[in-house]
Short mmCIF file of C-alpha atoms in Angstrom, two decimals:
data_model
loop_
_atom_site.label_atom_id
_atom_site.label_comp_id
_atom_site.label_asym_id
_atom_site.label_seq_id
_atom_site.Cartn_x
_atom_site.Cartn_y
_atom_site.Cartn_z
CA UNK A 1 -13.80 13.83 2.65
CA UNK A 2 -13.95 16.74 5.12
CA UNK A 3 -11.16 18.85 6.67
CA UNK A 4 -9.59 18.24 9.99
CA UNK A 5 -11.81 19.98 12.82
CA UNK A 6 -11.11 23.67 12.89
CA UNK A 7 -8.89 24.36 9.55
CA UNK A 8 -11.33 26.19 6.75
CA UNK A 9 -12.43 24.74 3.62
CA UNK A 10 -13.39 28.19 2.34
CA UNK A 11 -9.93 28.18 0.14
CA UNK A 12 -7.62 25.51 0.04
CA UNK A 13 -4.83 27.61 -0.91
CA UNK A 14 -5.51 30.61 0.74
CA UNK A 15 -5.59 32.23 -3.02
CA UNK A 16 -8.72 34.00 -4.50
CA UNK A 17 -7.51 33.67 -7.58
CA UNK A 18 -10.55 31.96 -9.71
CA UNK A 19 -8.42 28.52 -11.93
CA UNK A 20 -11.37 28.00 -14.43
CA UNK A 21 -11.12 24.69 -16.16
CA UNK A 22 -10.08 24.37 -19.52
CA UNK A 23 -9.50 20.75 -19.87
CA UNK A 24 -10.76 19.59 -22.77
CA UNK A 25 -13.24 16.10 -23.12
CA UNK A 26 -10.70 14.17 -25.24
CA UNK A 27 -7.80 15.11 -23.22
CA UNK A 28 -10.30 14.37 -20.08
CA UNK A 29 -11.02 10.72 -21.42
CA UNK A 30 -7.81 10.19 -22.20
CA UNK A 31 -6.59 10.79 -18.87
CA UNK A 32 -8.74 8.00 -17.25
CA UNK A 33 -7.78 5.72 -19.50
CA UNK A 34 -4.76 6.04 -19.46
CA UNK A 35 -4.41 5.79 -15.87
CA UNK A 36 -6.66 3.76 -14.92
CA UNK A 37 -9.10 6.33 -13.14
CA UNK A 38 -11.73 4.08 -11.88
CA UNK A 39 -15.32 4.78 -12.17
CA UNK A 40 -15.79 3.83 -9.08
CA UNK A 41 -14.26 6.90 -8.04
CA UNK A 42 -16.27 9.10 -9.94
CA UNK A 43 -14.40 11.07 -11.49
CA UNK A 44 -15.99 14.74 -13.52
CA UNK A 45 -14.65 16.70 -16.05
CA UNK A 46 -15.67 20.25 -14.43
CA UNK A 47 -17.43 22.62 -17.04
CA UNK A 48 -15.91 25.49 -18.38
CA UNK A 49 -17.26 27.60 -15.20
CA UNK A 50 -16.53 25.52 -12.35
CA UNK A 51 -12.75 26.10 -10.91
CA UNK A 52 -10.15 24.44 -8.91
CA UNK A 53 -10.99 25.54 -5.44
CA UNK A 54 -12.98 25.76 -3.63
CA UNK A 55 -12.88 22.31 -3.63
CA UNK A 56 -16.23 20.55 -3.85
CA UNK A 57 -18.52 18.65 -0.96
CA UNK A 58 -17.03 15.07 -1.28
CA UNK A 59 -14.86 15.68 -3.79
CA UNK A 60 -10.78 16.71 -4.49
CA UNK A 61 -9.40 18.46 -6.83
CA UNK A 62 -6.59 16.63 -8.89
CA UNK A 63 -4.27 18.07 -11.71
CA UNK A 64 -3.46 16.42 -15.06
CA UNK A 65 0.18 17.14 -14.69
CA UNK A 66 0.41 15.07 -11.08
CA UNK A 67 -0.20 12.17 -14.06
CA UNK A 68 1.47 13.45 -16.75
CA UNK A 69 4.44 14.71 -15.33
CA UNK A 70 4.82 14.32 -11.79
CA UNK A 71 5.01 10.11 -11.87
CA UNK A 72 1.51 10.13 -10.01
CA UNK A 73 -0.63 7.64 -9.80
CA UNK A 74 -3.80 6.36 -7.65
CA UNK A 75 -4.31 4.94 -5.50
CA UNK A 76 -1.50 7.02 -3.30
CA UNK A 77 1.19 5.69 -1.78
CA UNK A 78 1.59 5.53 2.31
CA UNK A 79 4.58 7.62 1.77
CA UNK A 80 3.19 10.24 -0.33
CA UNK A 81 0.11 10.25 2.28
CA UNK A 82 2.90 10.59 5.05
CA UNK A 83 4.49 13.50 3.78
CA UNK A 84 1.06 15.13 3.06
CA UNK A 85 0.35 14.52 6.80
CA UNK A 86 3.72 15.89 8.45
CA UNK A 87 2.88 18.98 6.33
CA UNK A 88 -0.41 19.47 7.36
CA UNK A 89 -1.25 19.79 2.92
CA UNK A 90 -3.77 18.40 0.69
CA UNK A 91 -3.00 16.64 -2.42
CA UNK A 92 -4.88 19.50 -3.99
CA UNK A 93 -2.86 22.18 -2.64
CA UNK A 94 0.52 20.38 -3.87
CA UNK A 95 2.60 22.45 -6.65
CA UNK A 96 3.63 19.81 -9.85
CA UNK A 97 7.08 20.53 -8.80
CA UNK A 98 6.77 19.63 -5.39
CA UNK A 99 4.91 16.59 -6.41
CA UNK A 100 7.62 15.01 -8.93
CA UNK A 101 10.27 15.74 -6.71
CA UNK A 102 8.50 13.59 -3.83
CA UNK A 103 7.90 10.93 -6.20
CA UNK A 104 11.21 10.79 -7.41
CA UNK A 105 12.45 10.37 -3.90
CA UNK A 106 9.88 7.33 -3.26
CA UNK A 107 11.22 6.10 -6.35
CA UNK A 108 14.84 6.51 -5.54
CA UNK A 109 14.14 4.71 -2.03
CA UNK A 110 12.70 1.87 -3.34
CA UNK A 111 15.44 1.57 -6.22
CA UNK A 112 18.25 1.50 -3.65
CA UNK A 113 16.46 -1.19 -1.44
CA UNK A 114 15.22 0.69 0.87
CA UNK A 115 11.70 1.81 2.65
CA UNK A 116 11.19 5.49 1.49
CA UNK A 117 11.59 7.52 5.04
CA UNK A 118 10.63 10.75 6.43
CA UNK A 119 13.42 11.48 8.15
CA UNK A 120 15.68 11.80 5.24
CA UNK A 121 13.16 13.22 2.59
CA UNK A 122 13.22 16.20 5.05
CA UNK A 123 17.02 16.24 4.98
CA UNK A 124 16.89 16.68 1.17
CA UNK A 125 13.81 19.03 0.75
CA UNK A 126 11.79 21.96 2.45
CA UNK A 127 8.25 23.16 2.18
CA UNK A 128 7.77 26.23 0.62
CA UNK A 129 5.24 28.63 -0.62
CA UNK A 130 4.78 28.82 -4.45
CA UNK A 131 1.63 31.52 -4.76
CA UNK A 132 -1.08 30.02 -4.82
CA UNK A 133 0.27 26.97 -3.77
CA UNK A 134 2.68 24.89 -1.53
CA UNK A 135 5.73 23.23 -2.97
CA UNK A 136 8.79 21.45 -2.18
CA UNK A 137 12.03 22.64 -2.85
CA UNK A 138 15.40 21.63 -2.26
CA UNK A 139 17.04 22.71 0.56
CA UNK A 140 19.95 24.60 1.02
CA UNK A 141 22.47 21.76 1.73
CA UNK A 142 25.45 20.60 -0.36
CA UNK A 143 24.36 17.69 -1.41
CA UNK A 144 21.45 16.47 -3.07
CA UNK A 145 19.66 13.43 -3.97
CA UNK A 146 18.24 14.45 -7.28
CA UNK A 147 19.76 15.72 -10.32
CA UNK A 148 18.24 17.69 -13.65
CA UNK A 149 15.05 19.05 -11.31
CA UNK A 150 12.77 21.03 -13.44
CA UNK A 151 12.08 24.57 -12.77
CA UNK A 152 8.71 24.74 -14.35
CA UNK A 153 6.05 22.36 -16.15
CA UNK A 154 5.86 21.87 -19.83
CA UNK A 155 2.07 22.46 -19.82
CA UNK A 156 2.02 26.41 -19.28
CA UNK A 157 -2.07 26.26 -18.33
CA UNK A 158 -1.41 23.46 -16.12
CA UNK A 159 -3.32 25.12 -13.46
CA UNK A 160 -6.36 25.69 -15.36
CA UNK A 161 -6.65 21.50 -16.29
CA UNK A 162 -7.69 19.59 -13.55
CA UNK A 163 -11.28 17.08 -12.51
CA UNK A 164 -13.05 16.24 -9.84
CA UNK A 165 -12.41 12.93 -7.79
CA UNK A 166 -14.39 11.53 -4.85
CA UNK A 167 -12.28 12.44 -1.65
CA UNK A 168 -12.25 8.69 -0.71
CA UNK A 169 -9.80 7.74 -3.16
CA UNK A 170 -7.26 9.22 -0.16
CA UNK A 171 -7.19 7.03 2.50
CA UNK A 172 -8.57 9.13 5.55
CA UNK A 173 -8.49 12.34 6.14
CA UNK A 174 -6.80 15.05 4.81
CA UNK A 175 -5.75 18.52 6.03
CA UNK A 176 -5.88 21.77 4.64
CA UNK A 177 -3.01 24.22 5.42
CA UNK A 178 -4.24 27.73 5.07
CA UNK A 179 -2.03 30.72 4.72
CA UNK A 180 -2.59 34.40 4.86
CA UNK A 181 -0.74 37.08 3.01
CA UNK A 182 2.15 37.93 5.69
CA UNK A 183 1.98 34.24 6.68
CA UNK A 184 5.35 32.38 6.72
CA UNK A 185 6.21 28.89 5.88
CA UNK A 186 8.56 27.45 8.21
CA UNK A 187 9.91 23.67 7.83
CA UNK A 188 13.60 23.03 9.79
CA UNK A 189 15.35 20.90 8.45
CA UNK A 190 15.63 17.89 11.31
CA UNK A 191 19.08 17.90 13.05
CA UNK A 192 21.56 16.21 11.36
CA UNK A 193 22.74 13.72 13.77
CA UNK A 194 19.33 12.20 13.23
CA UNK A 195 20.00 11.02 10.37
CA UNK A 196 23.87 11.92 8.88
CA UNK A 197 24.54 7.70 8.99
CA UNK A 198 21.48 6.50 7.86
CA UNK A 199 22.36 4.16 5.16
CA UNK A 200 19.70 5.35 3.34
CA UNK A 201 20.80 8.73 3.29
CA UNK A 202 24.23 7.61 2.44
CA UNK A 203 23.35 5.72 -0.39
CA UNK A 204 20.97 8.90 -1.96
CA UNK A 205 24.20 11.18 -1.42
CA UNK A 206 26.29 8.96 -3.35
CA UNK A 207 24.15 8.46 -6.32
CA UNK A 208 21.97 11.23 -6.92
CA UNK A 209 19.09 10.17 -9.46
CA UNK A 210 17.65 11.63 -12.58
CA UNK A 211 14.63 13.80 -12.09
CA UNK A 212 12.31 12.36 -15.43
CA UNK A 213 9.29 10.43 -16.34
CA UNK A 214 9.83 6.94 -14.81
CA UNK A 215 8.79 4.14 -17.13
CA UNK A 216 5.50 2.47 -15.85
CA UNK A 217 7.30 -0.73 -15.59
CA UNK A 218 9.81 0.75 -13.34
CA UNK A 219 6.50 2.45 -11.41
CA UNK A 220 4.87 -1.40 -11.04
CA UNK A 221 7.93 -2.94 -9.69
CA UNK A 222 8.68 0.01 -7.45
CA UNK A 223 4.98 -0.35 -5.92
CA UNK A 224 3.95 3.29 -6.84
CA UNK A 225 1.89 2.00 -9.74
CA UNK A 226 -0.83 -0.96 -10.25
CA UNK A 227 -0.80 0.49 -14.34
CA UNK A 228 0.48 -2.55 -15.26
CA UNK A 229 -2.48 -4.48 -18.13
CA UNK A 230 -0.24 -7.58 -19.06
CA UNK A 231 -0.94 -10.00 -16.47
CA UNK A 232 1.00 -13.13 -18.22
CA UNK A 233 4.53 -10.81 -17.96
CA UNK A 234 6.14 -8.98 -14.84
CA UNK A 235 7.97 -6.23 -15.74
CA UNK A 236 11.60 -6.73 -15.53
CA UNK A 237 14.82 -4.83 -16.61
CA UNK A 238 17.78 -5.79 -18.54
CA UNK A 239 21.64 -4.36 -18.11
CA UNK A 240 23.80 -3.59 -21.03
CA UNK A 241 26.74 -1.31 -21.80
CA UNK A 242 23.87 0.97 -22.61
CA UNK A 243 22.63 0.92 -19.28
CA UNK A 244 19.45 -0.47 -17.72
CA UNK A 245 16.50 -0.76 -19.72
CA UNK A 246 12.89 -2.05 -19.53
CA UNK A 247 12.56 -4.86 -21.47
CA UNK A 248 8.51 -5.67 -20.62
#
């Protein structure tokens, strides 16, 4: 799938900075199978000498960790594509820890009954520059809507495991945000009277959620996941003094 008109596909992130793969066949198969990377998709394990961008002609680039940490899954959500959109980012350019925090959030929406909106994600976070990629962080407010963030992934060559996917797997196009050196990334924070008694935003201050690996089943119900291979039982959850657990 092709740029926007008149943004360069030269580097996605700006960086020169070669990200050789070193992701290995078994870890490559397992991936797919695990979640459920469909051949129609056609997905390649890049050899040893092919890296991470450029990105290919027809093709994006994804990480392992958006599946193994960040709660991703395929196809995308319309509010993950949304956000990608009102930044102007591709999926490819997206740090992990951006990515798990805006998956939590669609998560945390969803738990609390609500549609997952813009508005308020970009009362919680900001867009920021992570060399060689873009990220979002939290921003600089008192309150948050997450709790226990990670600072850093537990796969310390994250960067350097990663296939190739057929750029139709994203539903239309995508942009690519370049960046020079002395380029700054700016993202206000929308004014607060837009959105101080949204009852959405109310409920996220109140409760701030965990920032982990969501159980599949919890995924599936929550929409952000069709992983689900037992088609005679619907995940469902059960509440005890030990709190709420998946029970199938």
């Amino acid at each position: 799938m092709a740029s926007k008109s008149g943004e360069s596909s030269s580097s996605v992130s700006g960086s020169s900075n070669a990200l050789f793969c070193k992701c290995g066949v078994v870890s490559y198969n397992n991936l797919v199978q695990d979640y459920g990377i469909r051949t129609e998709w056609n997905p390649v394990l890049p050899s040893r000498t092919d890296t991470a961008f450029p990105l290919k002609e027809g093709k994006i680039t994804l990480f392992s960790d958006f599946f193994n940490f960040c709660n991703f899954r395929l196809p995308v959500t319309k509010f993950c594509k949304l956000v990608l959109d009102h930044y102007r980012i591709h999926i490819s350019q997206l740090h992990p820890l951006g990515l798990v925090e805006l998956r939590q959030f669609e998560f945390a929406c969803v738990a609390l009954g609500h549609i997952p909106e813009l508005i308020v994600f970009r009362a919680f976070f900001v867009l920021v520059w992570k060399s060689p990629f873009f990220t979002i962080d939290r921003r600089d407010t008192d309150v948050s809507c997450l709790r226990d963030i990670p600072t850093s992934s537990k796969d310390k060559d994250w960067k350097k495991k990663f296939f190739y996917i057929d750029a139709s797997v994203i539903p239309d196009e995508m942009h690519r945000r370049e960046k020079g050196p002395k380029d700054k990334v700016r993202d206000d924070g929308p004014s607060k009277d837009a959105y101080v008694s949204n009852a959405l935003y109310t409920k996220l201050c109140g409760r701030p959620f965990e920032c982990t690996v969501i159980p599949e089943g919890a995924l599936v119900m929550a929409g952000m996941s069709l992983l689900w291979r037992d088609i005679k039982q619907y995940p469902s959850f059960r509440r005890d003094d030990a709190g709420i657990r998946l029970i199938c």
